[in-house]
Short mmCIF file of C-alpha atoms and ligand atoms in Angstrom, two decimals:
data_model
loop_
_atom_site.label_atom_id
_atom_site.label_comp_id
_atom_site.label_asym_id
_atom_site.label_seq_id
_atom_site.Cartn_x
_atom_site.Cartn_y
_atom_site.Cartn_z
CA MET W 1 30.48 13.45 1.32
CA SER W 2 31.07 11.49 4.50
CA ASP W 3 30.68 7.74 4.41
CA LYS W 4 29.30 7.83 7.93
CA SER W 5 25.64 7.02 8.45
CA SER W 6 23.19 9.80 9.22
CA LEU W 7 23.09 8.56 12.76
CA SER W 8 26.81 8.50 13.52
CA TYR W 9 27.19 11.80 11.68
CA LEU W 10 24.58 13.78 13.59
CA GLY W 11 24.01 11.58 16.64
CA GLU W 12 20.54 10.49 17.73
CA PHE W 13 19.59 13.85 19.21
CA GLY W 14 20.96 15.86 16.30
CA LEU W 15 18.96 13.71 13.94
CA ILE W 16 15.75 14.02 15.95
CA GLU W 17 16.26 17.79 16.10
CA LYS W 18 16.64 17.86 12.34
CA ILE W 19 13.49 15.78 11.84
CA ARG W 20 11.65 18.09 14.22
CA ASN W 21 12.76 21.20 12.36
CA LYS W 22 11.77 19.71 9.02
CA SER W 23 8.31 18.69 10.20
CA SER W 24 5.27 20.66 9.16
CA SER W 25 3.34 22.76 11.65
CA LEU W 26 0.89 20.87 13.83
CA PRO W 27 -2.85 21.38 14.25
CA PRO W 28 -3.93 23.09 17.51
CA GLU W 29 -5.26 19.94 19.21
CA VAL W 30 -1.72 18.48 19.20
CA LEU W 31 -0.45 19.75 22.55
CA LYS W 32 3.02 18.22 22.09
CA GLY W 33 4.59 16.67 18.99
CA ILE W 34 8.25 15.63 18.67
CA GLY W 35 10.40 16.60 21.64
CA ASP W 36 9.05 15.07 24.84
CA ASP W 37 8.65 11.55 26.24
CA ALA W 38 5.34 11.09 24.46
CA ALA W 39 3.17 13.07 22.10
CA ALA W 40 0.05 14.63 23.60
CA VAL W 41 -3.20 15.22 21.73
CA ASN W 42 -6.43 16.75 22.92
CA PHE W 43 -8.47 14.00 21.37
CA ARG W 44 -12.21 14.59 21.24
CA ALA W 45 -13.11 12.20 18.41
CA GLY W 46 -15.48 9.38 19.33
CA LYS W 47 -14.01 6.16 17.98
CA VAL W 48 -10.23 5.98 17.77
CA LEU W 49 -8.48 3.74 15.21
CA MET W 50 -4.85 2.63 15.67
CA THR W 51 -2.72 0.75 13.20
CA THR W 52 0.93 -0.06 12.68
CA ASP W 53 2.80 -1.39 9.66
CA MET W 54 6.45 -2.32 9.19
CA LEU W 55 8.59 -2.10 6.09
CA LEU W 56 11.81 -4.13 6.29
CA GLU W 57 14.68 -3.96 3.83
CA GLY W 58 15.05 -7.30 2.06
CA ILE W 59 11.49 -8.35 2.96
CA HIS W 60 9.30 -5.47 1.78
CA PHE W 61 11.65 -3.40 -0.32
CA ASP W 62 14.99 -3.38 -2.08
CA LEU W 63 17.05 -0.18 -1.87
CA SER W 64 18.35 -0.74 -5.38
CA PHE W 65 14.78 -0.21 -6.70
CA THR W 66 13.43 2.46 -4.41
CA THR W 67 14.57 5.80 -3.02
CA TYR W 68 14.33 6.91 0.60
CA TYR W 69 11.82 9.55 -0.53
CA GLN W 70 9.56 6.90 -2.07
CA LEU W 71 9.86 4.77 1.06
CA GLY W 72 8.84 7.72 3.21
CA HIS W 73 5.74 8.12 1.07
CA LYS W 74 4.95 4.40 1.14
CA THR W 75 5.37 4.07 4.92
CA VAL W 76 2.68 6.70 5.41
CA ALA W 77 0.48 5.41 2.55
CA VAL W 78 0.27 1.78 3.72
CA ASN W 79 -0.82 2.91 7.17
CA VAL W 80 -3.33 5.39 5.70
CA SER W 81 -4.74 2.53 3.64
CA ASP W 82 -5.51 0.56 6.83
CA ILE W 83 -7.34 3.51 8.39
CA PHE W 84 -9.34 4.04 5.17
CA ALA W 85 -10.20 0.33 5.19
CA MET W 86 -11.92 0.82 8.58
CA GLY W 87 -13.91 3.75 7.19
CA GLY W 88 -11.75 6.20 9.13
CA ILE W 89 -9.88 9.47 8.79
CA PRO W 90 -6.10 9.29 9.38
CA LYS W 91 -4.67 11.88 11.79
CA TYR W 92 -1.41 11.28 13.70
CA PHE W 93 1.67 9.38 12.58
CA LEU W 94 4.69 8.09 14.50
CA LEU W 95 7.69 6.56 12.76
CA SER W 96 10.31 4.29 14.27
CA VAL W 97 13.42 3.98 12.12
CA GLY W 98 16.33 1.54 12.28
CA ILE W 99 19.08 3.26 10.30
CA PRO W 100 21.69 1.04 8.62
CA LYS W 101 25.40 1.77 8.97
CA ASN W 102 25.81 2.43 5.25
CA SER W 103 23.10 5.08 5.02
CA LYS W 104 24.25 8.48 3.82
CA PRO W 105 23.62 11.74 5.67
CA GLY W 106 21.02 12.87 3.11
CA ASP W 107 19.07 9.59 3.18
CA ILE W 108 17.04 10.35 6.29
CA ASP W 109 16.34 13.84 4.94
CA ASP W 110 14.94 12.24 1.81
CA LEU W 111 12.93 9.76 3.87
CA TYR W 112 11.36 12.60 5.84
CA SER W 113 10.71 14.63 2.68
CA GLY W 114 8.67 11.68 1.40
CA ILE W 115 6.91 11.40 4.76
CA ARG W 116 6.12 15.11 4.72
CA GLU W 117 4.78 14.96 1.16
CA ALA W 118 2.51 11.97 1.91
CA SER W 119 1.38 13.20 5.32
CA GLY W 120 0.49 16.58 3.81
CA ARG W 121 -1.47 14.89 1.07
CA PHE W 122 -3.44 12.68 3.47
CA GLY W 123 -3.94 15.33 6.17
CA VAL W 124 -1.71 13.50 8.66
CA SER W 125 0.58 15.09 11.31
CA VAL W 126 3.90 13.49 12.28
CA ILE W 127 3.96 13.62 16.09
CA GLY W 128 6.81 11.31 17.11
CA GLY W 129 8.83 8.17 16.62
CA ASP W 130 12.01 6.44 17.65
CA THR W 131 15.49 6.27 16.15
CA CYS W 132 18.04 3.47 16.41
CA ALA W 133 21.04 2.14 14.53
CA SER W 134 20.34 -1.10 12.66
CA GLU W 135 22.75 -3.95 12.00
CA ASN W 136 20.44 -5.54 9.45
CA GLY W 137 19.33 -2.98 6.94
CA LEU W 138 16.73 -0.24 7.01
CA VAL W 139 13.75 -0.80 9.32
CA LEU W 140 10.65 1.42 9.13
CA SER W 141 7.76 0.98 11.50
CA GLY W 142 4.91 3.43 11.12
CA THR W 143 2.03 3.87 13.55
CA LEU W 144 -1.04 5.82 12.58
CA VAL W 145 -3.92 7.02 14.74
CA GLY W 146 -7.22 7.99 13.18
CA HIS W 147 -10.90 8.22 13.97
CA ALA W 148 -14.26 7.25 12.51
CA ASP W 149 -17.93 7.85 13.16
CA LYS W 150 -18.90 4.50 11.66
CA ILE W 151 -16.30 1.74 11.86
CA ILE W 152 -16.45 -0.82 9.07
CA LEU W 153 -15.20 -4.32 9.87
CA ARG W 154 -14.35 -7.32 7.71
CA SER W 155 -17.17 -9.24 9.35
CA GLY W 156 -20.28 -7.43 8.13
CA ALA W 157 -20.79 -8.94 4.64
CA ARG W 158 -24.19 -10.59 4.08
CA GLU W 159 -25.49 -12.99 1.43
CA GLY W 160 -26.74 -10.96 -1.55
CA ASP W 161 -24.38 -8.01 -1.01
CA ASN W 162 -22.48 -6.81 -4.05
CA ILE W 163 -18.66 -6.78 -3.97
CA PHE W 164 -16.83 -3.63 -5.12
CA VAL W 165 -13.25 -2.46 -5.63
CA THR W 166 -12.16 1.16 -5.78
CA ASN W 167 -9.30 0.95 -8.27
CA THR W 168 -7.67 -1.14 -10.98
CA LEU W 169 -5.88 -4.24 -9.66
CA GLY W 170 -2.52 -5.81 -10.46
CA ASP W 171 -0.62 -2.66 -11.43
CA SER W 172 1.62 -2.67 -8.39
CA ALA W 173 2.52 -6.35 -8.82
CA MET W 174 3.41 -5.75 -12.46
CA GLY W 175 5.49 -2.74 -11.39
CA LEU W 176 7.49 -4.95 -9.05
CA PHE W 177 7.74 -7.68 -11.69
CA LEU W 178 9.30 -5.14 -14.06
CA LEU W 179 11.64 -3.73 -11.41
CA GLN W 180 12.87 -7.20 -10.58
CA GLY W 181 13.34 -8.08 -14.22
CA GLN W 182 11.21 -11.20 -13.83
CA GLY W 183 9.81 -13.26 -16.68
CA SER W 184 11.78 -14.47 -19.65
CA ARG W 185 10.77 -11.52 -21.82
CA VAL W 186 11.57 -8.89 -19.19
CA GLN W 187 15.08 -10.16 -18.73
CA GLY W 188 17.56 -8.15 -20.68
CA THR W 189 15.11 -5.32 -21.23
CA VAL W 190 15.82 -3.52 -17.95
CA ARG W 191 18.73 -1.13 -18.11
CA ARG W 192 19.90 1.84 -16.12
CA ASN W 193 21.33 4.76 -18.05
CA ARG W 194 24.20 6.92 -16.76
CA ASN W 195 21.83 9.01 -14.63
CA GLY W 196 20.56 5.87 -12.94
CA ASN W 197 17.18 6.12 -14.68
CA LEU W 198 15.53 2.88 -15.66
CA ARG W 199 15.09 2.12 -19.34
CA PHE W 200 13.00 -0.70 -20.75
CA LYS W 201 13.72 -1.91 -24.23
CA ASN W 202 10.66 -2.53 -26.43
CA LEU W 203 8.19 -1.40 -23.79
CA ASN W 204 6.20 1.83 -23.60
CA SER W 205 8.25 3.55 -20.92
CA ARG W 206 5.42 5.82 -19.83
CA HIS W 207 3.29 2.77 -19.06
CA VAL W 208 6.19 1.05 -17.34
CA LEU W 209 6.78 4.08 -15.12
CA THR W 210 3.08 4.33 -14.25
CA LEU W 211 3.09 0.70 -13.09
CA ILE W 212 6.34 1.07 -11.15
CA LYS W 213 5.06 4.21 -9.46
CA LYS W 214 1.93 2.35 -8.34
CA HIS W 215 4.24 -0.10 -6.61
CA LEU W 216 6.72 2.34 -5.10
CA MET W 217 4.32 5.14 -4.20
CA PRO W 218 0.80 3.75 -3.71
CA GLU W 219 -2.03 6.28 -3.47
CA PRO W 220 -4.79 4.94 -1.24
CA ALA W 221 -8.16 6.68 -1.55
CA ALA W 222 -11.06 6.63 0.90
CA VAL W 223 -14.61 5.69 -0.04
CA ARG W 224 -16.59 8.91 0.12
CA ASN W 225 -19.83 7.65 1.62
CA THR W 226 -19.63 4.59 3.85
CA SER W 227 -23.26 4.62 5.03
CA ARG W 228 -24.35 1.54 3.07
CA ILE W 229 -21.09 -0.39 3.26
CA THR W 230 -21.34 -3.65 5.21
CA SER W 231 -17.68 -4.80 5.23
CA MET W 232 -14.36 -3.50 3.96
CA ILE W 233 -10.65 -4.41 3.67
CA ASP W 234 -7.72 -2.89 1.80
CA ILE W 235 -6.10 -5.07 -0.85
CA SER W 236 -2.57 -5.58 0.40
CA ASP W 237 -2.12 -9.34 -0.13
CA GLY W 238 -4.08 -9.71 -3.37
CA LEU W 239 -7.79 -9.78 -4.26
CA LEU W 240 -8.32 -13.51 -3.62
CA ILE W 241 -6.59 -13.54 -0.25
CA ASP W 242 -8.21 -10.33 0.96
CA LEU W 243 -11.69 -11.33 -0.25
CA SER W 244 -11.15 -14.62 1.60
CA HIS W 245 -10.54 -12.63 4.79
CA ILE W 246 -13.94 -10.95 4.34
CA CYS W 247 -15.59 -14.35 3.72
CA ASP W 248 -13.85 -15.93 6.73
CA GLU W 249 -14.80 -13.10 9.09
CA SER W 250 -18.35 -12.75 7.73
CA ASN W 251 -18.97 -16.50 7.43
CA THR W 252 -20.04 -16.24 3.80
CA GLY W 253 -18.96 -17.33 0.34
CA ALA W 254 -18.30 -15.13 -2.69
CA ILE W 255 -18.45 -15.20 -6.45
CA ILE W 256 -16.22 -12.94 -8.57
CA TYR W 257 -17.09 -12.10 -12.20
CA ARG W 258 -13.75 -12.40 -13.95
CA ASP W 259 -14.63 -9.97 -16.73
CA SER W 260 -15.66 -7.23 -14.29
CA ILE W 261 -12.28 -6.99 -12.57
CA PRO W 262 -10.84 -3.58 -13.48
CA ILE W 263 -7.50 -3.85 -15.24
CA SER W 264 -5.61 -0.74 -16.35
CA ARG W 265 -4.66 -0.12 -19.95
CA GLU W 266 -1.03 -0.02 -18.81
CA LEU W 267 -1.20 -3.48 -17.22
CA SER W 268 -3.07 -5.08 -20.09
CA GLU W 269 -0.70 -3.65 -22.73
CA ILE W 270 2.54 -4.46 -20.92
CA ALA W 271 1.35 -7.93 -19.88
CA GLY W 272 0.37 -8.59 -23.49
CA ILE W 273 3.82 -7.69 -24.76
CA LEU W 274 5.49 -9.79 -22.06
CA GLY W 275 3.25 -12.80 -22.69
CA GLU W 276 1.93 -12.68 -19.14
CA ASP W 277 -1.70 -13.08 -18.00
CA PRO W 278 -2.82 -9.73 -16.50
CA MET W 279 -5.51 -11.56 -14.53
CA ARG W 280 -2.87 -13.42 -12.50
CA PHE W 281 -1.50 -10.05 -11.36
CA ALA W 282 -4.98 -8.68 -10.63
CA LEU W 283 -6.14 -11.71 -8.63
CA THR W 284 -3.01 -12.55 -6.69
CA GLY W 285 -0.54 -9.69 -7.01
CA GLY W 286 -1.10 -7.65 -3.87
CA GLU W 287 -0.02 -4.19 -2.73
CA ASP W 288 -2.77 -2.52 -4.72
CA TYR W 289 -3.97 -0.59 -1.66
CA ALA W 290 -7.37 -0.31 -3.31
CA LEU W 291 -10.39 -0.89 -1.09
CA LEU W 292 -12.54 -4.01 -1.38
CA PHE W 293 -16.00 -3.63 0.15
CA THR W 294 -19.48 -5.07 0.18
CA SER W 295 -22.81 -3.30 0.04
CA PRO W 296 -26.43 -4.22 -0.69
CA SER W 297 -26.65 -1.09 -2.90
CA LYS W 298 -26.69 -1.45 -6.66
CA PHE W 299 -23.94 0.96 -7.64
CA ARG W 300 -21.47 3.47 -6.25
CA THR W 301 -19.83 6.24 -8.19
CA ASN W 302 -16.18 5.67 -7.29
CA ALA W 303 -16.15 1.87 -7.28
CA VAL W 304 -16.59 -1.05 -9.68
CA LYS W 305 -18.83 -4.03 -8.95
CA ILE W 306 -16.87 -7.28 -9.31
CA GLY W 307 -19.05 -9.92 -7.68
CA LYS W 308 -21.57 -11.03 -5.10
CA ILE W 309 -21.55 -12.43 -1.60
CA ILE W 310 -23.17 -15.87 -1.53
CA ARG W 311 -23.98 -18.23 1.32
CA LYS W 312 -21.15 -20.72 0.77
CA GLY W 313 -18.23 -21.47 -1.54
CA ARG W 314 -15.72 -19.21 -3.30
CA TYR W 315 -15.77 -19.01 -7.09
CA ILE W 316 -14.55 -17.07 -10.09
CA ALA W 317 -17.11 -17.04 -12.92
CA ASP W 318 -16.22 -16.44 -16.58
CA SER W 319 -18.42 -14.69 -19.16
CA GLU W 320 -20.29 -17.93 -19.95
CA GLY W 321 -21.13 -18.38 -16.29
CA ARG W 322 -18.70 -21.27 -15.75
CA LYS W 323 -17.58 -21.30 -12.13
CA MET W 324 -14.08 -22.17 -10.92
CA PRO W 325 -13.50 -22.57 -7.19
CA PHE W 326 -10.68 -20.57 -5.65
CA ALA W 327 -8.83 -20.86 -2.37
CA ALA W 328 -6.70 -18.07 -0.94
CA GLU W 329 -3.97 -20.51 0.10
CA GLY W 330 -3.85 -22.01 -3.38
CA TYR W 331 -2.77 -18.68 -4.73
CA GLU W 332 -0.19 -17.80 -2.15
CA HIS W 333 2.63 -19.57 -3.96
CA PHE W 334 2.10 -17.24 -6.93
CA LYS W 335 2.91 -14.29 -4.77
CA ILE W 336 5.88 -12.25 -5.84
CA LYS W 337 8.77 -12.28 -3.38
CA TYR W 338 11.65 -9.88 -2.91
P1 ADP P 1 12.78 8.65 24.79
O1 ADP P 1 14.21 8.28 25.01
O2 ADP P 1 12.13 9.31 25.93
O3 ADP P 1 11.97 7.55 24.17
P2 ADP P 1 13.62 9.80 22.32
O4 ADP P 1 14.93 10.50 22.52
O5 ADP P 1 13.59 8.48 21.69
O6 ADP P 1 12.82 9.83 23.69
O7 ADP P 1 12.67 10.76 21.48
C1 ADP P 1 12.57 12.13 21.75
C2 ADP P 1 11.46 12.72 20.92
O8 ADP P 1 11.78 12.60 19.54
C3 ADP P 1 10.11 12.04 21.11
O9 ADP P 1 9.12 13.03 20.99
C4 ADP P 1 10.04 11.10 19.94
O10 ADP P 1 8.70 10.83 19.60
C5 ADP P 1 10.77 11.88 18.86
N1 ADP P 1 11.42 11.03 17.85
C6 ADP P 1 12.46 10.17 18.01
N2 ADP P 1 12.80 9.57 16.87
C7 ADP P 1 11.94 10.05 15.92
C8 ADP P 1 11.74 9.81 14.55
N3 ADP P 1 12.49 8.92 13.85
N4 ADP P 1 10.74 10.46 13.90
C9 ADP P 1 9.96 11.34 14.58
N5 ADP P 1 10.11 11.62 15.87
C10 ADP P 1 11.06 10.99 16.55
MG1 MG P 2 13.45 6.38 22.63
#
């Protein structure tokens, strides 16, 4: 195997040609995908949504924990999550890549396999991008275009609305915590066997892998019926920070019922063994890519009620009704860093 990077091996145009050949077929309204100066789409949808998200080596990921395939998946998934958070349907994806000198010829193939898997799953077409050599590690910048009939903003929450989340929280943060070997009881338990597979001493490895997968390959899911939703955001920075964004934009307060926050069996078991508080991961962990939304309705089938929008103040209430104020900034220093 050559030690040359994919880029120097194939050249920019060879690489683009390869990406083009590996891409899935395009829907008929895409008049031009990869291969011209810009993609062209016969776009008849009413309201267009556009979002872009970057993943930088050393800031957002560590190549010793994640594969190029998983990164391809995640680059699509984090952008899809933003379109879902606006109540939209994701459609067209463009990826700009900065390829490091030490990348191997198969790495970009793996990246695009992950992109193809995720874009197929979310009904997204890859229609373009840009390719450069990078002096400072792998750079991935994804741009996603979508559409929506009803756009849901962060600013629509009203006093009396219920607060919901669509998935368990804290799993991704625990996954990263395990990958990084953080915490006194995790240290020394993380090993790689000869095949490079991770092994965790004294921990249920199926649970560990579930948590790690939630971090490396998040699976955002849309809310099926948005008609009674007043505000929405995806949880990328952690529940407290993202709920604070809704409160800031809507000019409201919020109260969270601590005992209602959905925590997976995997997180609660592993945290228990490690002597960690699962609630810290659920409240402040981030990268859950679950949706957080408000609605005056009483219940929704695919979401869990965790609190209420109030006029002023931000609190977490325990089962006895004792209220503790929270501030998004106060929790930022807990955030896990690469
Ligand atoms: P230009 O120099 O006009 O910007 P490029 O040579 O950069 O054109 O790109 C040629 C075509 O290949 C365009 O359609 C572009 O969107 C596509 N492309 C370039 N890099 C990528 C990539 N990493 N992933 C997908 N498409 C790409
Ligand atoms: Mg270019």
